[in-house]
Amino acid sequence: MQRLRKFPWRQFLKIIGVVGLIIVSNLFFQLTQNEFSFDLAFKFAFSWHTEKFFLGCFVLLIFYGWIGSFLGSLKTGSIFYTLTVIGVGIANYLKMKYRMEPIYPDDLKMITEFGMIRDMVGIPLFILFILLLAVGIFLIVFSIRKSLKLEKKRQWLRVGLFVLTSGLLIYIGGFNQQGNLLRKAYNKTALWIPYSQKMNYYNTGFMGGFLYNLPVEAMEKPENYSAAAVKKVTKEYQNKTKDATDEKPNIVYVMSESFSDPGRLDGVEIFGGDPLQDYRAVANKTYSGQMLSQNYGGGTANIEFEALTGFSMELFNAQMTTPYTMLVPEFPSFPSLVGTLKGRGYETTAIHPYNTSMYKRKDVYKTFGFDQFLDESTMKHTDKIENNPYISDEAAYQEIFDQLEKNKKPQFLHLVTMQTHMPYENKYNNLPYGVQGDNSSAVRSYLQDIAYSSEALKAFLEKLDDLPERTLVVFWGDHLPGIYSDAIQEENQGHQLHETEFLMYDNRHQLNNQQVTTSPFYFAADLFQQGRLQLTGFQSLLVALQKELPAFEKGMYYQSGQWFKEARLNKQQEKIYQDYQMIQYDITAGKQYSLKEKFFE
């Protein structure tokens, strides 16, 4: 009996409590990953992938130890840890629901984007988020102040644990580095699926997928990469550039938030008219068609990156999920259409009727070389439609006209719209369109959204016809909205959930009237070719690649009018693809030899 009393039950129960907390928190992550299916979560943890589950628990235990040692209290650390797990888990559930992809490590940088979070999740969840954040900050301040009064022995123990766990977390942060022991442990049973992060997280667990997406080199180095190899590529395509006129028309890019044609989806039938009738009135008379978007329901910045740089997300390592936040800000300058046009005497302006910090746009636009960036606080025209919280497309187009009319130099204007951004409900009093197959209020409101966008676009292009200067426009939707039911998504798996509308317009009406399928990284090269403008060497390479692979993203390759899950390239096509891969590596992860060869000028 005396021995039983001497047993350190209190410490034992604390250990059991910590272990239980870690296991429950990892199970919670699995639940958010699987639409709160307890059956799937428990089978993953204790039947199908037990080893990977407990490897994830090990990482969470280290993180828990780091928090506790930092705060100087395991009790307060447990509360803060729980709040963190709840916050990340809810964010993961919402992202899976609306975008069909999980939370990535880089997404955590968006925690200070309060306006974006409020607009995406709604007021009730936003208030909960603010409360969690406030409690977390209070706990940090309170606990650190209290920890300063700990006795010397406990302080040394705390410092030792903090140093140990910090070192372990730094090592875990190198998960994708060669020889990392944790990665080796995962590799024994993990089946990594880089082309589908949704499946990657599903197969390896939330923690496995999260670790897999920690920082990594942008691209794998081509085997024959060297200054000489790059020079050989640049010379070949520079020799293919054809003489063109010295004309410098205004160029306008319009990336329209979530603009797409719901009528193209199987299982969806629209009643009450065609919301895109104004768009089609223009598109059917010019160079237009479908654009392949990397993501469904989101990923705006990645499509914008492709359109401005000519580089494809398909070539990057899977962990390079958002170049705008993970790659571009690391460079003092980065080759893009902006730099090409500035070198030809253009003034360059970016317009985004929202805040400047979203996706680090302020930093990215500076790196690209934009002369100015107009946002919701600096725009002159900020009208909205009814209850829509975002600035209307019509107002944004008026901002473009202000720039075109007051500047004498040729203009490059890049607009990223917001009118059709989620959430969609409660924007408009009258919803004239109905849908068979998915008649939710979000879908019906979205139809009214794109009808207004379609109308504004047509009026904008008609007004362009009166300008004395030639003006070329590229208009496209960045991705489909993440509002369709599971049944509709299931019925349209593959490229159909990734095709949006695009058109190119010339106010002198000199473009080909042709319907095509393309990718956004071809836009600049295609526009220059259609507009009979002087191509750069890089654009000549893109033109050559487009002839062989008109559109592609991971798992979706459009060739000879058909869709394939893998590219089917002959020797000549493979050579062009590898040339493109060489140049993209050179700029994003290599020595940038191609800049010295003036390949982008």
XYZ file of C-alpha atoms in Angstrom, residues 10-513:
504
model
C 0.228 13.055 -10.500
C 3.100 13.098 -12.995
C 1.823 9.914 -14.589
C -1.630 11.402 -15.131
C -0.047 14.546 -16.607
C 1.857 12.432 -19.108
C -1.311 10.511 -19.998
C -3.138 13.818 -20.422
C -0.464 15.224 -22.760
C -0.366 12.040 -24.834
C -4.165 12.074 -25.055
C -4.178 15.713 -26.117
C -1.663 15.034 -28.892
C -3.578 12.031 -30.233
C -6.925 13.847 -30.092
C -5.485 16.895 -31.860
C -4.093 14.754 -34.682
C -7.451 12.983 -34.964
C -9.118 16.396 -35.166
C -6.892 17.305 -38.120
C -7.892 14.041 -39.796
C -11.559 14.839 -39.207
C -11.235 18.260 -40.861
C -9.496 16.560 -43.762
C -12.327 14.052 -44.221
C -15.508 16.137 -43.767
C -15.667 15.103 -40.082
C -16.051 11.417 -40.894
C -15.129 9.656 -37.637
C -15.039 6.345 -39.480
C -12.354 7.522 -41.929
C -10.353 9.350 -39.256
C -10.201 6.358 -36.903
C -9.454 3.901 -39.703
C -6.590 6.105 -40.878
C -5.144 6.402 -37.364
C -5.578 2.897 -36.018
C -5.977 0.607 -39.026
C -4.754 1.851 -42.407
C -1.889 4.249 -41.666
C -1.047 3.879 -37.969
C 2.703 4.436 -38.407
C 2.206 7.702 -40.314
C -0.405 8.842 -37.801
C 1.970 8.446 -34.872
C 4.828 10.060 -36.769
C 2.507 13.056 -37.057
C 1.793 12.790 -33.326
C 5.549 12.874 -32.664
C 5.847 16.160 -34.577
C 2.869 17.616 -32.706
C 4.432 16.535 -29.397
C 7.599 18.473 -30.229
C 5.527 21.496 -31.198
C 3.576 21.166 -27.938
C 6.845 20.986 -25.963
C 8.142 24.086 -27.751
C 4.995 26.069 -26.915
C 5.046 24.936 -23.284
C 8.723 25.797 -22.818
C 8.317 29.139 -24.581
C 5.405 30.122 -22.357
C 6.973 28.605 -19.258
C 3.867 26.638 -18.352
C 2.554 23.337 -19.665
C -0.936 24.242 -18.470
C -1.029 27.516 -20.425
C 0.861 25.805 -23.236
C -1.892 23.191 -23.450
C -4.544 25.895 -23.820
C -2.557 27.788 -26.466
C -1.762 24.552 -28.319
C -5.464 23.587 -28.332
C -6.486 27.006 -29.677
C -3.872 26.701 -32.436
C -5.077 23.227 -33.413
C -8.717 24.387 -33.498
C -7.827 27.420 -35.630
C -5.748 25.486 -38.153
C -8.252 22.642 -38.258
C -11.215 24.920 -38.998
C -9.202 26.747 -41.668
C -8.328 23.394 -43.244
C -11.985 22.296 -43.226
C -13.129 25.530 -44.880
C -10.409 25.430 -47.519
C -11.245 21.815 -48.321
C -14.928 22.740 -48.558
C -14.541 25.732 -50.853
C -11.369 24.940 -52.818
C -10.964 21.151 -52.568
C -7.400 21.545 -51.314
C -5.883 21.483 -47.810
C -4.054 24.105 -45.786
C -0.369 24.513 -46.688
C 2.369 25.840 -44.377
C 2.609 28.983 -46.478
C -1.119 29.669 -45.969
C -0.431 30.427 -42.305
C 1.184 33.700 -43.397
C -2.325 34.901 -44.273
C -3.360 35.032 -40.595
C -3.096 38.840 -40.572
C -5.281 39.256 -43.695
C -8.297 40.171 -41.560
C -10.349 41.676 -44.397
C -9.897 38.598 -46.572
C -10.713 36.215 -43.714
C -13.863 38.170 -42.827
C -15.081 38.178 -46.431
C -14.380 34.472 -46.917
C -15.787 32.954 -43.718
C -18.514 35.460 -42.808
C -19.013 37.584 -39.688
C -19.797 34.842 -37.087
C -16.694 32.752 -37.844
C -14.585 35.892 -38.208
C -15.620 37.021 -34.717
C -14.701 33.556 -33.402
C -11.327 33.852 -35.151
C -10.678 37.269 -33.575
C -11.643 35.926 -30.143
C -9.275 32.955 -30.520
C -6.510 35.313 -31.632
C -7.150 37.690 -28.726
C -7.141 34.841 -26.211
C -3.932 33.513 -27.732
C -2.189 36.886 -27.477
C -3.401 37.314 -23.889
C -2.081 33.871 -22.974
C 1.339 34.643 -24.458
C 1.729 37.950 -22.593
C 0.298 36.618 -19.311
C 2.278 33.385 -19.339
C 5.638 34.896 -20.277
C 5.340 37.546 -17.557
C 4.427 34.878 -15.020
C 7.235 32.578 -16.197
C 9.859 35.171 -15.257
C 9.120 34.413 -11.601
C 9.900 30.695 -11.898
C 12.602 29.318 -9.612
C 16.082 28.988 -11.111
C 15.996 25.184 -11.467
C 12.734 25.286 -13.416
C 14.050 28.125 -15.565
C 17.058 26.027 -16.627
C 14.780 23.081 -17.344
C 12.550 25.366 -19.405
C 15.493 26.795 -21.375
C 16.862 23.319 -22.027
C 13.500 22.080 -23.333
C 13.098 25.200 -25.450
C 16.541 24.766 -27.057
C 15.933 21.055 -27.671
C 12.485 21.479 -29.225
C 13.619 24.505 -31.259
C 16.459 22.456 -32.702
C 14.112 19.588 -33.502
C 11.583 21.920 -35.182
C 14.335 23.447 -37.311
C 15.389 19.957 -38.339
C 11.764 19.018 -39.097
C 11.575 22.186 -41.211
C 14.148 20.545 -43.489
C 11.704 17.708 -44.176
C 12.319 17.931 -47.913
C 16.093 18.026 -47.625
C 18.032 14.941 -48.676
C 18.788 12.614 -45.773
C 16.161 14.016 -43.392
C 15.421 11.194 -40.924
C 11.766 12.085 -40.425
C 11.229 12.059 -44.188
C 12.948 8.661 -44.358
C 10.615 7.364 -41.655
C 7.597 8.555 -43.651
C 9.021 7.174 -46.888
C 8.879 3.617 -45.509
C 5.090 3.563 -45.889
C 4.063 6.864 -47.528
C 2.768 7.036 -51.067
C 3.349 10.676 -52.009
C 1.064 12.078 -54.700
C 2.591 15.429 -55.730
C 0.126 16.122 -58.548
C -2.861 16.067 -56.154
C -2.324 17.582 -52.729
C -5.840 16.585 -51.724
C -4.951 12.923 -52.271
C -1.478 13.501 -50.844
C -2.954 14.613 -47.504
C -5.529 11.829 -47.690
C -2.863 9.127 -48.164
C -0.233 10.424 -45.731
C -2.412 12.194 -43.191
C -2.806 15.880 -42.480
C 0.577 16.092 -40.774
C 2.346 14.122 -43.509
C 0.882 16.310 -46.235
C 1.641 19.473 -44.252
C 5.280 18.459 -43.767
C 5.585 17.529 -47.441
C 4.692 21.111 -48.323
C 7.422 22.718 -46.246
C 9.984 24.812 -48.219
C 11.767 23.142 -51.115
C 13.654 24.166 -54.230
C 11.296 25.589 -56.841
C 12.298 23.035 -59.485
C 14.462 20.018 -60.005
C 17.686 20.887 -61.795
C 17.795 19.649 -65.414
C 20.656 17.197 -65.941
C 22.333 19.223 -68.682
C 21.865 22.638 -67.082
C 24.778 25.002 -67.723
C 25.504 28.467 -69.098
C 26.352 26.935 -72.461
C 23.120 24.903 -72.560
C 21.031 27.980 -71.759
C 22.841 30.034 -74.381
C 22.143 27.367 -76.986
C 18.407 27.516 -76.199
C 18.245 31.306 -76.203
C 20.034 31.620 -79.548
C 17.777 29.057 -81.214
C 14.567 30.892 -80.334
C 15.942 34.387 -80.741
C 16.707 33.433 -84.323
C 13.057 32.449 -84.774
C 11.663 35.859 -83.834
C 10.168 37.549 -86.851
C 10.323 41.219 -87.701
C 7.136 43.012 -86.764
C 5.878 46.564 -86.735
C 7.242 49.084 -84.249
C 3.666 49.824 -83.206
C 3.150 50.124 -79.459
C -0.552 49.636 -78.738
C -1.941 49.920 -75.235
C -2.189 46.500 -73.638
C -4.809 45.708 -70.987
C -4.919 42.524 -68.923
C -8.174 41.774 -67.074
C -8.176 38.771 -64.758
C -11.823 38.422 -63.772
C -12.414 36.760 -60.419
C -14.149 33.366 -60.830
C -15.521 34.242 -64.294
C -16.633 31.039 -65.993
C -19.529 29.480 -67.882
C -21.668 27.288 -65.575
C -23.546 26.015 -68.633
C -20.457 24.051 -69.688
C -20.748 21.796 -66.638
C -22.505 18.454 -66.964
C -25.641 18.291 -64.828
C -26.165 22.074 -64.828
C -28.955 23.719 -66.822
C -29.650 27.452 -66.541
C -33.133 29.006 -66.731
C -34.164 32.634 -67.058
C -31.791 33.567 -69.872
C -28.068 33.454 -70.580
C -26.017 35.349 -67.956
C -23.098 35.482 -70.409
C -24.986 36.799 -73.421
C -23.004 40.077 -73.470
C -19.720 38.215 -73.131
C -20.607 35.865 -75.993
C -21.630 38.796 -78.225
C -17.977 39.866 -78.124
C -16.196 36.515 -77.753
C -17.860 34.990 -80.817
C -16.341 37.708 -83.006
C -12.735 37.559 -81.802
C -9.934 35.257 -80.634
C -11.397 33.420 -77.634
C -12.172 30.082 -76.023
C -11.384 28.220 -72.808
C -8.435 28.644 -70.472
C -7.106 25.841 -68.279
C -6.903 26.905 -64.639
C -4.597 25.135 -62.210
C -7.142 25.029 -59.392
C -10.847 24.748 -58.679
C -12.370 27.344 -56.359
C -9.181 29.323 -55.749
C -5.523 29.798 -56.606
C -5.943 33.260 -58.160
C -2.343 34.308 -57.525
C -0.957 31.249 -59.313
C -2.953 31.971 -62.476
C -1.844 35.591 -62.308
C 1.774 34.462 -61.922
C 1.483 32.283 -65.023
C -0.162 35.023 -67.086
C 2.397 37.701 -66.208
C 5.575 35.578 -66.324
C 4.909 32.902 -68.954
C 6.066 30.248 -66.482
C 3.955 27.163 -65.745
C 3.010 25.873 -62.299
C 3.164 22.367 -63.790
C 6.965 22.502 -63.928
C 7.444 23.444 -60.277
C 7.925 20.982 -57.465
C 4.570 20.163 -55.876
C 5.549 21.980 -52.685
C 5.911 25.277 -54.562
C 2.231 25.973 -53.988
C 2.207 29.794 -54.243
C 5.120 31.513 -56.054
C 3.756 34.957 -55.142
C 4.494 34.338 -51.470
C 7.188 31.639 -51.633
C 9.349 32.620 -54.606
C 8.992 36.033 -56.260
C 9.609 38.235 -53.163
C 13.025 36.588 -52.781
C 14.212 38.290 -55.988
C 15.134 41.979 -56.433
C 13.561 41.742 -59.906
C 11.830 39.001 -61.872
C 11.317 38.746 -65.647
C 7.716 39.240 -66.728
C 5.563 40.968 -69.311
C 5.881 44.082 -67.155
C 9.646 44.263 -67.652
C 9.406 43.431 -71.352
C 6.985 46.296 -71.983
C 8.819 48.765 -69.755
C 11.899 48.080 -71.852
C 9.855 49.162 -74.877
C 8.792 52.475 -73.351
C 5.490 51.509 -71.710
C 4.094 52.873 -68.464
C 2.859 50.020 -66.299
C 0.001 50.060 -63.783
C -1.521 47.313 -61.643
C -5.104 47.759 -60.389
C -6.703 45.576 -57.723
C -9.899 46.851 -56.043
C -8.974 45.292 -52.703
C -6.081 45.616 -50.248
C -2.397 45.586 -51.232
C -1.139 42.811 -48.958
C -3.223 39.931 -50.362
C -0.757 37.316 -51.705
C 2.014 39.884 -51.064
C 0.897 41.698 -54.213
C 2.499 44.962 -53.140
C 5.907 43.271 -52.897
C 5.385 41.122 -55.992
C 4.300 44.047 -58.188
C 7.371 45.969 -57.045
C 9.571 43.020 -57.998
C 7.884 42.767 -61.406
C 8.555 46.477 -61.920
C 5.076 48.061 -62.060
C 5.283 51.856 -62.006
C 2.218 52.138 -59.800
C -0.285 49.984 -57.949
C -3.843 51.246 -57.452
C -5.919 49.506 -54.781
C -9.234 50.152 -53.020
C -7.704 52.989 -50.992
C -6.121 54.806 -53.966
C -8.686 54.171 -56.712
C -10.899 57.083 -57.742
C -13.859 54.888 -58.786
C -15.120 52.635 -55.993
C -18.839 52.129 -56.697
C -20.463 48.832 -55.687
C -23.626 47.054 -56.828
C -26.428 46.708 -54.271
C -25.155 44.701 -51.266
C -21.997 43.411 -52.945
C -19.097 44.236 -50.576
C -16.600 44.487 -53.441
C -15.913 47.296 -55.912
C -17.751 46.635 -59.166
C -16.156 45.684 -62.478
C -17.732 48.770 -64.057
C -15.900 51.017 -61.575
C -12.628 49.154 -62.142
C -12.955 49.587 -65.917
C -13.509 53.320 -65.430
C -10.213 53.359 -63.535
C -8.558 51.871 -66.615
C -10.032 54.591 -68.832
C -8.685 57.274 -66.530
C -5.191 55.890 -67.023
C -5.581 55.528 -70.791
C -6.884 59.071 -71.211
C -4.383 60.943 -69.051
C -1.156 59.264 -70.167
C 0.497 59.895 -73.504
C 2.929 56.967 -73.373
C 1.724 53.478 -74.366
C 0.136 51.791 -71.350
C 0.220 48.318 -69.873
C -2.673 48.043 -67.432
C -3.201 44.903 -65.362
C -6.551 44.628 -63.549
C -7.498 41.898 -61.069
C -11.235 42.249 -60.347
C -13.118 41.474 -57.122
C -16.853 41.861 -57.887
C -17.419 38.123 -58.374
C -15.406 36.997 -55.341
C -16.955 34.762 -52.695
C -19.092 34.837 -50.597
C -21.952 34.951 -53.091
C -25.099 34.918 -50.977
C -27.047 38.073 -50.061
C -25.419 40.318 -52.648
C -28.463 41.099 -54.797
C -32.166 41.592 -54.110
C -33.306 40.037 -57.390
C -31.955 36.716 -58.681
C -33.519 36.175 -62.123
C -31.616 33.009 -62.999
C -32.465 29.492 -61.902
C -30.460 26.293 -62.161
C -31.491 22.710 -62.569
C -28.955 20.408 -60.952
C -27.630 22.828 -58.335
C -30.125 25.569 -57.500
C -28.454 26.852 -54.320
C -28.643 30.560 -53.484
C -24.866 30.776 -53.944
C -25.073 29.466 -57.512
C -28.012 31.721 -58.420
C -26.256 34.750 -56.941
C -23.102 33.814 -58.838
C -25.072 33.776 -62.095
C -26.207 37.350 -61.426
C -22.594 38.250 -60.601
C -21.233 37.030 -63.936
C -24.170 38.635 -65.766
C -23.123 42.010 -64.340
C -19.483 41.247 -65.191
C -20.436 40.235 -68.720
C -22.422 43.431 -69.196
C -19.600 45.618 -67.838
C -17.037 43.917 -70.073
C -19.057 44.489 -73.238
C -19.591 48.174 -72.400
C -15.872 48.561 -71.640
C -14.783 47.020 -74.951
C -17.301 49.088 -76.925
C -15.942 52.221 -75.282
C -12.404 51.171 -76.253
C -13.424 51.330 -79.926
C -13.610 55.115 -79.609
C -10.020 55.519 -78.425
C -7.625 57.031 -80.970
C -4.840 54.620 -79.888
C -4.852 50.942 -80.743
C -5.613 48.941 -77.606
C -5.326 45.188 -77.079
C -7.133 43.388 -74.273
C -6.706 39.947 -72.725
C -9.663 38.988 -70.525
C -9.965 35.722 -68.598
C -11.493 34.072 -65.554
C -8.953 32.776 -63.057
C -10.889 29.709 -61.823
C -14.373 28.327 -61.254
C -16.127 29.350 -58.028
C -16.008 26.754 -55.269
C -19.790 26.643 -54.873
C -20.961 23.556 -56.737
C -22.393 20.529 -54.973
C -20.403 17.357 -54.485
C -22.596 15.659 -57.100
C -21.784 18.294 -59.739
C -18.096 18.180 -58.872
C -18.088 14.404 -59.142
C -19.831 14.547 -62.522
C -17.256 17.007 -63.876
C -14.017 15.590 -62.522
C -10.965 16.539 -64.590
C -10.523 19.433 -66.976
C -14.187 20.525 -66.885
C -13.766 21.884 -63.352
C -10.705 23.812 -64.524
C -11.862 25.494 -67.740
C -12.782 29.172 -67.644
C -13.561 31.695 -70.385
C -11.004 33.927 -72.098
C -10.880 36.320 -75.029
C -8.450 38.693 -76.722
C -9.780 41.931 -78.153
C -8.369 44.523 -80.525
C -10.184 47.850 -80.836
C -8.952 47.893 -84.456
C -10.483 44.414 -84.947
C -7.377 42.833 -86.480
C -7.191 39.581 -84.475
C -8.140 36.170 -85.855
C -11.695 35.024 -85.170
